[in-house]
mmCIF file of C-alpha atoms in Angstrom:
data_model
loop_
_atom_site.group_PDB
_atom_site.id
_atom_site.type_symbol
_atom_site.label_atom_id
_atom_site.label_comp_id
_atom_site.label_asym_id
_atom_site.label_seq_id
_atom_site.Cartn_x
_atom_site.Cartn_y
_atom_site.Cartn_z
ATOM 1 C CA ASN A 1 -30.674 114.597 -66.574
ATOM 2 C CA VAL A 2 -31.821 110.981 -66.418
ATOM 3 C CA VAL A 3 -32.692 110.164 -70.024
ATOM 4 C CA ARG A 4 -31.501 111.198 -73.458
ATOM 5 C CA ASN A 5 -33.321 110.979 -76.759
ATOM 6 C CA ALA A 6 -30.625 109.311 -78.862
ATOM 7 C CA THR A 7 -32.448 110.266 -82.044
ATOM 8 C CA THR A 8 -32.576 114.013 -81.381
ATOM 9 C CA GLY A 9 -29.781 114.409 -78.821
ATOM 10 C CA THR A 10 -32.052 116.133 -76.290
ATOM 11 C CA ALA A 11 -31.707 115.221 -72.600
ATOM 12 C CA TYR A 12 -34.526 115.256 -70.040
ATOM 13 C CA THR A 13 -34.880 115.312 -66.285
ATOM 14 C CA SER A 14 -37.753 112.808 -66.268
ATOM 15 C CA LEU A 15 -38.603 109.684 -68.223
ATOM 16 C CA ALA A 16 -42.245 110.725 -68.536
ATOM 17 C CA ASP A 17 -41.206 114.017 -70.146
ATOM 18 C CA ALA A 18 -38.855 112.241 -72.544
ATOM 19 C CA VAL A 19 -41.639 109.856 -73.618
ATOM 20 C CA SER A 20 -44.135 112.704 -74.000
ATOM 21 C CA LYS A 21 -41.834 114.755 -76.235
ATOM 22 C CA ALA A 22 -40.436 111.887 -78.306
ATOM 23 C CA ALA A 23 -41.604 111.219 -81.841
ATOM 24 C CA ALA A 24 -42.669 107.795 -83.021
ATOM 25 C CA GLY A 25 -39.599 105.748 -83.896
ATOM 26 C CA ASP A 26 -37.235 107.545 -81.500
ATOM 27 C CA THR A 27 -34.792 105.774 -79.175
ATOM 28 C CA LEU A 28 -34.500 106.841 -75.527
ATOM 29 C CA GLU A 29 -31.395 106.028 -73.483
ATOM 30 C CA LEU A 30 -31.266 106.128 -69.686
ATOM 31 C CA LEU A 31 -28.435 108.158 -68.172
ATOM 32 C CA ALA A 32 -29.241 107.279 -64.545
ATOM 33 C CA ASP A 33 -31.600 105.204 -62.428
ATOM 34 C CA VAL A 34 -35.209 106.427 -62.603
ATOM 35 C CA SER A 35 -37.856 106.380 -59.857
ATOM 36 C CA LEU A 36 -41.489 106.745 -60.904
ATOM 37 C CA SER A 37 -44.146 108.170 -58.593
ATOM 38 C CA ALA A 38 -46.948 107.429 -61.070
ATOM 39 C CA PRO A 39 -47.568 104.808 -63.788
ATOM 40 C CA LEU A 40 -45.962 105.472 -67.156
ATOM 41 C CA THR A 41 -47.914 104.943 -70.398
ATOM 42 C CA ILE A 42 -46.066 104.651 -73.708
ATOM 43 C CA ASN A 43 -48.488 105.384 -76.549
ATOM 44 C CA LYS A 44 -46.074 105.810 -79.435
ATOM 45 C CA SER A 45 -43.575 103.477 -81.086
ATOM 46 C CA LEU A 46 -40.295 103.772 -79.153
ATOM 47 C CA THR A 47 -37.122 101.923 -78.258
ATOM 48 C CA LEU A 48 -36.035 102.263 -74.633
ATOM 49 C CA ASN A 49 -32.420 101.376 -73.886
ATOM 50 C CA PHE A 50 -31.862 101.007 -70.141
ATOM 51 C CA GLY A 51 -28.113 100.373 -70.428
ATOM 52 C CA ALA A 52 -26.927 99.695 -66.875
ATOM 53 C CA TYR A 53 -29.738 101.705 -65.266
ATOM 54 C CA THR A 54 -33.005 100.644 -63.679
ATOM 55 C CA VAL A 55 -36.550 102.021 -63.567
ATOM 56 C CA ARG A 56 -38.296 101.506 -60.219
ATOM 57 C CA PRO A 57 -41.414 102.759 -58.418
ATOM 58 C CA ASP A 58 -40.641 105.271 -55.689
ATOM 59 C CA SER A 59 -41.890 104.985 -52.103
ATOM 60 C CA SER A 60 -45.102 106.884 -52.900
ATOM 61 C CA PHE A 61 -46.122 104.635 -55.802
ATOM 62 C CA ASN A 62 -49.413 102.850 -55.015
ATOM 63 C CA GLN A 63 -50.579 101.337 -58.325
ATOM 64 C CA SER A 64 -50.381 97.763 -59.595
ATOM 65 C CA ILE A 65 -48.834 98.467 -63.024
ATOM 66 C CA LEU A 66 -45.610 100.417 -63.541
ATOM 67 C CA VAL A 67 -45.453 100.734 -67.353
ATOM 68 C CA THR A 68 -48.312 100.307 -69.858
ATOM 69 C CA VAL A 69 -47.460 99.731 -73.518
ATOM 70 C CA LYS A 70 -50.075 101.002 -75.994
ATOM 71 C CA ALA A 71 -47.882 101.204 -79.109
ATOM 72 C CA PRO A 72 -45.043 98.998 -80.393
ATOM 73 C CA VAL A 73 -42.156 99.229 -77.922
ATOM 74 C CA THR A 74 -38.715 97.612 -77.857
ATOM 75 C CA LEU A 75 -36.773 97.270 -74.597
ATOM 76 C CA LYS A 76 -33.082 96.546 -74.201
ATOM 77 C CA GLY A 77 -30.328 96.918 -71.622
ATOM 78 C CA THR A 78 -27.112 95.477 -70.262
ATOM 79 C CA THR A 79 -27.600 95.019 -66.518
ATOM 80 C CA GLY A 80 -30.421 97.571 -66.353
ATOM 81 C CA GLY A 81 -34.170 97.222 -66.846
ATOM 82 C CA ILE A 82 -37.226 97.371 -64.571
ATOM 83 C CA ASP A 83 -37.336 96.317 -60.911
ATOM 84 C CA ILE A 84 -40.562 96.360 -58.871
ATOM 85 C CA THR A 85 -39.482 93.968 -56.122
ATOM 86 C CA SER A 86 -40.523 94.911 -52.567
ATOM 87 C CA THR A 87 -43.039 97.506 -53.794
ATOM 88 C CA THR A 88 -46.828 97.698 -54.161
ATOM 89 C CA ALA A 89 -46.552 97.207 -57.929
ATOM 90 C CA LYS A 90 -47.559 93.788 -59.251
ATOM 91 C CA TYR A 91 -46.656 94.121 -62.942
ATOM 92 C CA CYS A 92 -43.555 95.640 -64.494
ATOM 93 C CA LEU A 93 -45.306 95.863 -67.850
ATOM 94 C CA ASP A 94 -48.886 95.809 -69.135
ATOM 95 C CA ALA A 95 -48.761 95.051 -72.869
ATOM 96 C CA ARG A 96 -51.751 96.252 -74.882
ATOM 97 C CA SER A 97 -49.662 96.528 -78.070
ATOM 98 C CA SER A 98 -46.570 94.845 -79.470
ATOM 99 C CA LEU A 99 -43.768 94.490 -76.922
ATOM 100 C CA THR A 100 -40.274 93.260 -77.775
ATOM 101 C CA ILE A 101 -37.631 92.551 -75.143
ATOM 102 C CA GLU A 102 -34.152 92.100 -76.596
ATOM 103 C CA SER A 103 -32.089 92.248 -73.406
ATOM 104 C CA GLY A 104 -32.001 93.666 -69.881
ATOM 105 C CA ARG A 105 -33.331 92.526 -66.474
ATOM 106 C CA TYR A 106 -36.993 92.667 -65.429
ATOM 107 C CA LEU A 107 -37.591 91.764 -61.795
ATOM 108 C CA SER A 108 -40.767 91.339 -59.756
ATOM 109 C CA ASP A 109 -41.951 89.417 -56.719
ATOM 110 C CA ALA A 110 -45.313 89.154 -58.503
ATOM 111 C CA ALA A 111 -45.563 89.229 -62.344
ATOM 112 C CA VAL A 112 -43.288 90.814 -64.928
ATOM 113 C CA ILE A 113 -45.662 91.052 -67.907
ATOM 114 C CA GLN A 114 -49.413 91.097 -68.272
ATOM 115 C CA ALA A 115 -50.335 90.843 -71.958
ATOM 116 C CA VAL A 116 -53.909 91.517 -73.111
ATOM 117 C CA GLY A 117 -54.492 90.619 -76.751
ATOM 118 C CA ALA A 118 -50.954 91.674 -77.613
ATOM 119 C CA PRO A 119 -47.876 90.047 -79.170
ATOM 120 C CA VAL A 120 -44.863 89.815 -76.860
ATOM 121 C CA THR A 121 -41.497 88.737 -78.271
ATOM 122 C CA ILE A 122 -38.606 87.978 -75.937
ATOM 123 C CA THR A 123 -35.274 87.224 -77.587
ATOM 124 C CA GLY A 124 -32.933 87.882 -74.679
ATOM 125 C CA GLY A 125 -32.632 89.225 -71.192
ATOM 126 C CA GLU A 126 -33.796 87.894 -67.842
ATOM 127 C CA LEU A 127 -37.334 87.985 -66.466
ATOM 128 C CA ARG A 128 -37.847 86.928 -62.838
ATOM 129 C CA GLY A 129 -41.224 86.730 -61.127
ATOM 130 C CA GLY A 130 -42.906 84.994 -58.212
ATOM 131 C CA GLY A 131 -42.790 85.322 -54.465
ATOM 132 C CA LYS A 132 -46.454 86.281 -54.113
ATOM 133 C CA ALA A 133 -48.948 83.424 -54.488
ATOM 134 C CA THR A 134 -50.489 82.698 -57.926
ATOM 135 C CA TYR A 135 -48.445 85.253 -59.855
ATOM 136 C CA ARG A 136 -46.827 83.872 -62.975
ATOM 137 C CA THR A 137 -43.929 85.723 -64.590
ATOM 138 C CA ILE A 138 -45.891 86.254 -67.815
ATOM 139 C CA ILE A 139 -49.700 86.254 -67.790
ATOM 140 C CA ALA A 140 -51.224 86.166 -71.279
ATOM 141 C CA PHE A 141 -54.917 87.028 -71.647
ATOM 142 C CA ASN A 142 -57.171 87.050 -74.646
ATOM 143 C CA ALA A 143 -58.482 90.574 -75.290
ATOM 144 C CA LEU A 144 -61.978 89.228 -74.558
ATOM 145 C CA ALA A 145 -60.981 89.261 -70.881
ATOM 146 C CA ALA A 146 -60.850 93.072 -71.031
ATOM 147 C CA GLY A 147 -64.065 93.478 -72.996
ATOM 148 C CA GLY A 148 -62.399 93.563 -76.396
ATOM 149 C CA SER A 149 -62.799 91.404 -79.488
ATOM 150 C CA ASN A 150 -61.263 87.933 -79.800
ATOM 151 C CA ALA A 151 -57.507 88.597 -80.030
ATOM 152 C CA LYS A 152 -54.996 86.227 -78.529
ATOM 153 C CA SER A 153 -51.829 87.316 -76.805
ATOM 154 C CA VAL A 154 -48.989 85.553 -78.620
ATOM 155 C CA ILE A 155 -45.899 85.095 -76.469
ATOM 156 C CA THR A 156 -42.760 84.231 -78.459
ATOM 157 C CA VAL A 157 -39.707 83.237 -76.433
ATOM 158 C CA GLY A 158 -36.526 82.498 -78.363
ATOM 159 C CA GLN A 159 -32.804 82.949 -78.798
ATOM 160 C CA ASP A 160 -31.225 83.348 -75.334
ATOM 161 C CA ALA A 161 -34.233 84.561 -73.339
ATOM 162 C CA ARG A 162 -34.353 83.499 -69.671
ATOM 163 C CA ILE A 163 -37.635 83.409 -67.742
ATOM 164 C CA TYR A 164 -37.833 82.327 -64.092
ATOM 165 C CA ASN A 165 -40.464 82.032 -61.364
ATOM 166 C CA SER A 166 -39.666 81.209 -57.750
ATOM 167 C CA THR A 167 -43.171 80.180 -56.592
ATOM 168 C CA ASP A 168 -45.383 79.435 -59.609
ATOM 169 C CA ALA A 169 -45.331 79.041 -63.411
ATOM 170 C CA CYS A 170 -43.223 81.006 -65.860
ATOM 171 C CA VAL A 171 -46.137 81.541 -68.245
ATOM 172 C CA MET A 172 -49.925 81.302 -67.880
ATOM 173 C CA LEU A 173 -52.016 81.232 -71.058
ATOM 174 C CA SER A 174 -55.704 82.175 -71.091
ATOM 175 C CA GLY A 175 -57.032 81.882 -74.633
ATOM 176 C CA SER A 176 -53.554 82.752 -75.902
ATOM 177 C CA ASP A 177 -50.504 81.173 -77.547
ATOM 178 C CA LEU A 178 -46.887 80.456 -76.596
ATOM 179 C CA ILE A 179 -44.025 79.755 -78.992
ATOM 180 C CA VAL A 180 -40.710 78.515 -77.553
ATOM 181 C CA SER A 181 -37.597 78.094 -79.720
ATOM 182 C CA ASP A 182 -33.821 78.286 -79.973
ATOM 183 C CA ASN A 183 -31.935 78.344 -76.652
ATOM 184 C CA ALA A 184 -34.707 79.880 -74.549
ATOM 185 C CA LEU A 185 -35.088 78.748 -70.925
ATOM 186 C CA LEU A 186 -38.264 78.809 -68.832
ATOM 187 C CA GLU A 187 -37.687 77.598 -65.269
ATOM 188 C CA GLY A 188 -40.241 77.753 -62.465
ATOM 189 C CA VAL A 189 -41.999 75.732 -59.791
ATOM 190 C CA TYR A 190 -44.363 74.964 -62.683
ATOM 191 C CA GLY A 191 -43.345 75.508 -66.291
ATOM 192 C CA VAL A 192 -46.337 76.628 -68.380
ATOM 193 C CA ASP A 193 -50.048 76.704 -67.439
ATOM 194 C CA VAL A 194 -52.373 76.212 -70.409
ATOM 195 C CA PHE A 195 -56.006 77.353 -69.981
ATOM 196 C CA ASN A 196 -58.923 78.403 -72.147
ATOM 197 C CA TYR A 197 -60.501 81.793 -71.979
ATOM 198 C CA ASN A 198 -63.938 81.237 -70.392
ATOM 199 C CA ASN A 199 -63.119 77.646 -69.398
ATOM 200 C CA ASN A 200 -65.241 75.296 -71.572
ATOM 201 C CA GLU A 201 -68.341 77.497 -71.704
ATOM 202 C CA SER A 202 -69.954 79.140 -74.707
ATOM 203 C CA GLY A 203 -67.469 81.486 -76.337
ATOM 204 C CA ALA A 204 -64.447 79.689 -74.914
ATOM 205 C CA VAL A 205 -61.144 80.265 -76.727
ATOM 206 C CA SER A 206 -58.445 77.625 -76.407
ATOM 207 C CA SER A 207 -54.704 78.170 -75.981
ATOM 208 C CA SER A 208 -51.756 76.594 -77.748
ATOM 209 C CA VAL A 209 -48.084 75.871 -77.134
ATOM 210 C CA THR A 210 -45.638 75.336 -79.994
ATOM 211 C CA MET A 211 -42.148 74.244 -79.027
ATOM 212 C CA THR A 212 -39.373 73.794 -81.593
ATOM 213 C CA GLY A 213 -36.446 74.308 -79.219
ATOM 214 C CA GLY A 214 -35.496 75.645 -75.827
ATOM 215 C CA THR A 215 -36.072 74.167 -72.375
ATOM 216 C CA VAL A 216 -39.058 74.258 -70.032
ATOM 217 C CA THR A 217 -38.090 73.142 -66.519
ATOM 218 C CA ALA A 218 -40.404 72.663 -63.546
ATOM 219 C CA THR A 219 -38.538 72.403 -60.256
ATOM 220 C CA LYS A 220 -41.436 70.947 -58.228
ATOM 221 C CA TYR A 221 -44.534 70.206 -60.314
ATOM 222 C CA PHE A 222 -45.399 69.866 -64.018
ATOM 223 C CA ALA A 223 -43.542 71.394 -66.948
ATOM 224 C CA LEU A 224 -46.856 71.721 -68.833
ATOM 225 C CA SER A 225 -50.158 71.708 -66.979
ATOM 226 C CA GLY A 226 -53.858 72.424 -67.419
ATOM 227 C CA ASN A 227 -57.067 71.694 -65.544
ATOM 228 C CA ASN A 228 -59.633 69.327 -67.082
ATOM 229 C CA LEU A 229 -62.360 71.259 -68.926
ATOM 230 C CA GLN A 230 -60.606 74.576 -68.294
ATOM 231 C CA SER A 231 -58.056 73.426 -70.868
ATOM 232 C CA ALA A 232 -60.305 71.426 -73.234
ATOM 233 C CA GLN A 233 -59.193 71.598 -76.892
ATOM 234 C CA SER A 234 -56.058 73.523 -76.065
ATOM 235 C CA ASN A 235 -53.208 72.241 -78.214
ATOM 236 C CA VAL A 236 -49.538 71.496 -77.547
ATOM 237 C CA VAL A 237 -47.122 70.643 -80.367
ATOM 238 C CA ILE A 238 -43.526 69.776 -79.459
ATOM 239 C CA THR A 239 -41.043 69.065 -82.265
ATOM 240 C CA GLY A 240 -37.855 70.110 -80.489
ATOM 241 C CA GLY A 241 -36.380 71.302 -77.216
ATOM 242 C CA SER A 242 -36.879 69.577 -73.864
ATOM 243 C CA LEU A 243 -39.252 69.392 -70.909
ATOM 244 C CA SER A 244 -37.988 68.645 -67.411
ATOM 245 C CA ALA A 245 -39.902 67.930 -64.189
ATOM 246 C CA PRO A 246 -39.521 65.783 -61.053
ATOM 247 C CA ALA A 247 -40.025 62.063 -61.659
ATOM 248 C CA ASP A 248 -43.440 61.987 -59.965
ATOM 249 C CA CYS A 249 -44.749 64.776 -62.232
ATOM 250 C CA THR A 250 -44.016 63.359 -65.671
#
């Protein structure tokens, strides 16, 4: 068995089976590392506790997204989590509903989270992305980008969350919002990219950053960046925390 439903006490030989047979509100606990040969969709409210174990794609996996969240999901772990490094997968998680990360490790050499019109709250744990060009660790899209109605992704990063990117920005906003607080750390080649949905054309939706605490560190370029009309009317409000970048990028 590789996963146990902590609510019912039932153990399962596959994570997909455990998710399928769980009831909304249940908690699943990993008992061993899990390899997925196909994408996993979670369409009911669940808590997934990785503990010290890791979910990975197996050698036959050939999709870009490992786990899609279509109902409120909470993730936690000690040293475990999701690892898609050195695989064909480009996103650990595709958030189409509320996603909360309390702890654990989420590793990718592309992106960790793609959010589409969904709230994502990160209060702890470690998210590491980058390695492949133009992939930010968290990519936040307005739901309009997927043909939906105007709904921003709202990324909230607080408490002791740690977000890193080795080749690009930690977060990219497209018609979405970012809130940084407490002792959170975002550290990448860039810090945060702030863009409108649909640039500055008709129907454009601006982004916003609100920072009351935490640290955004850019190791090579800008801690906060945009691109002329692609970021017009986007708003940044900083009342606490700190921004850090090389002297020639301030």
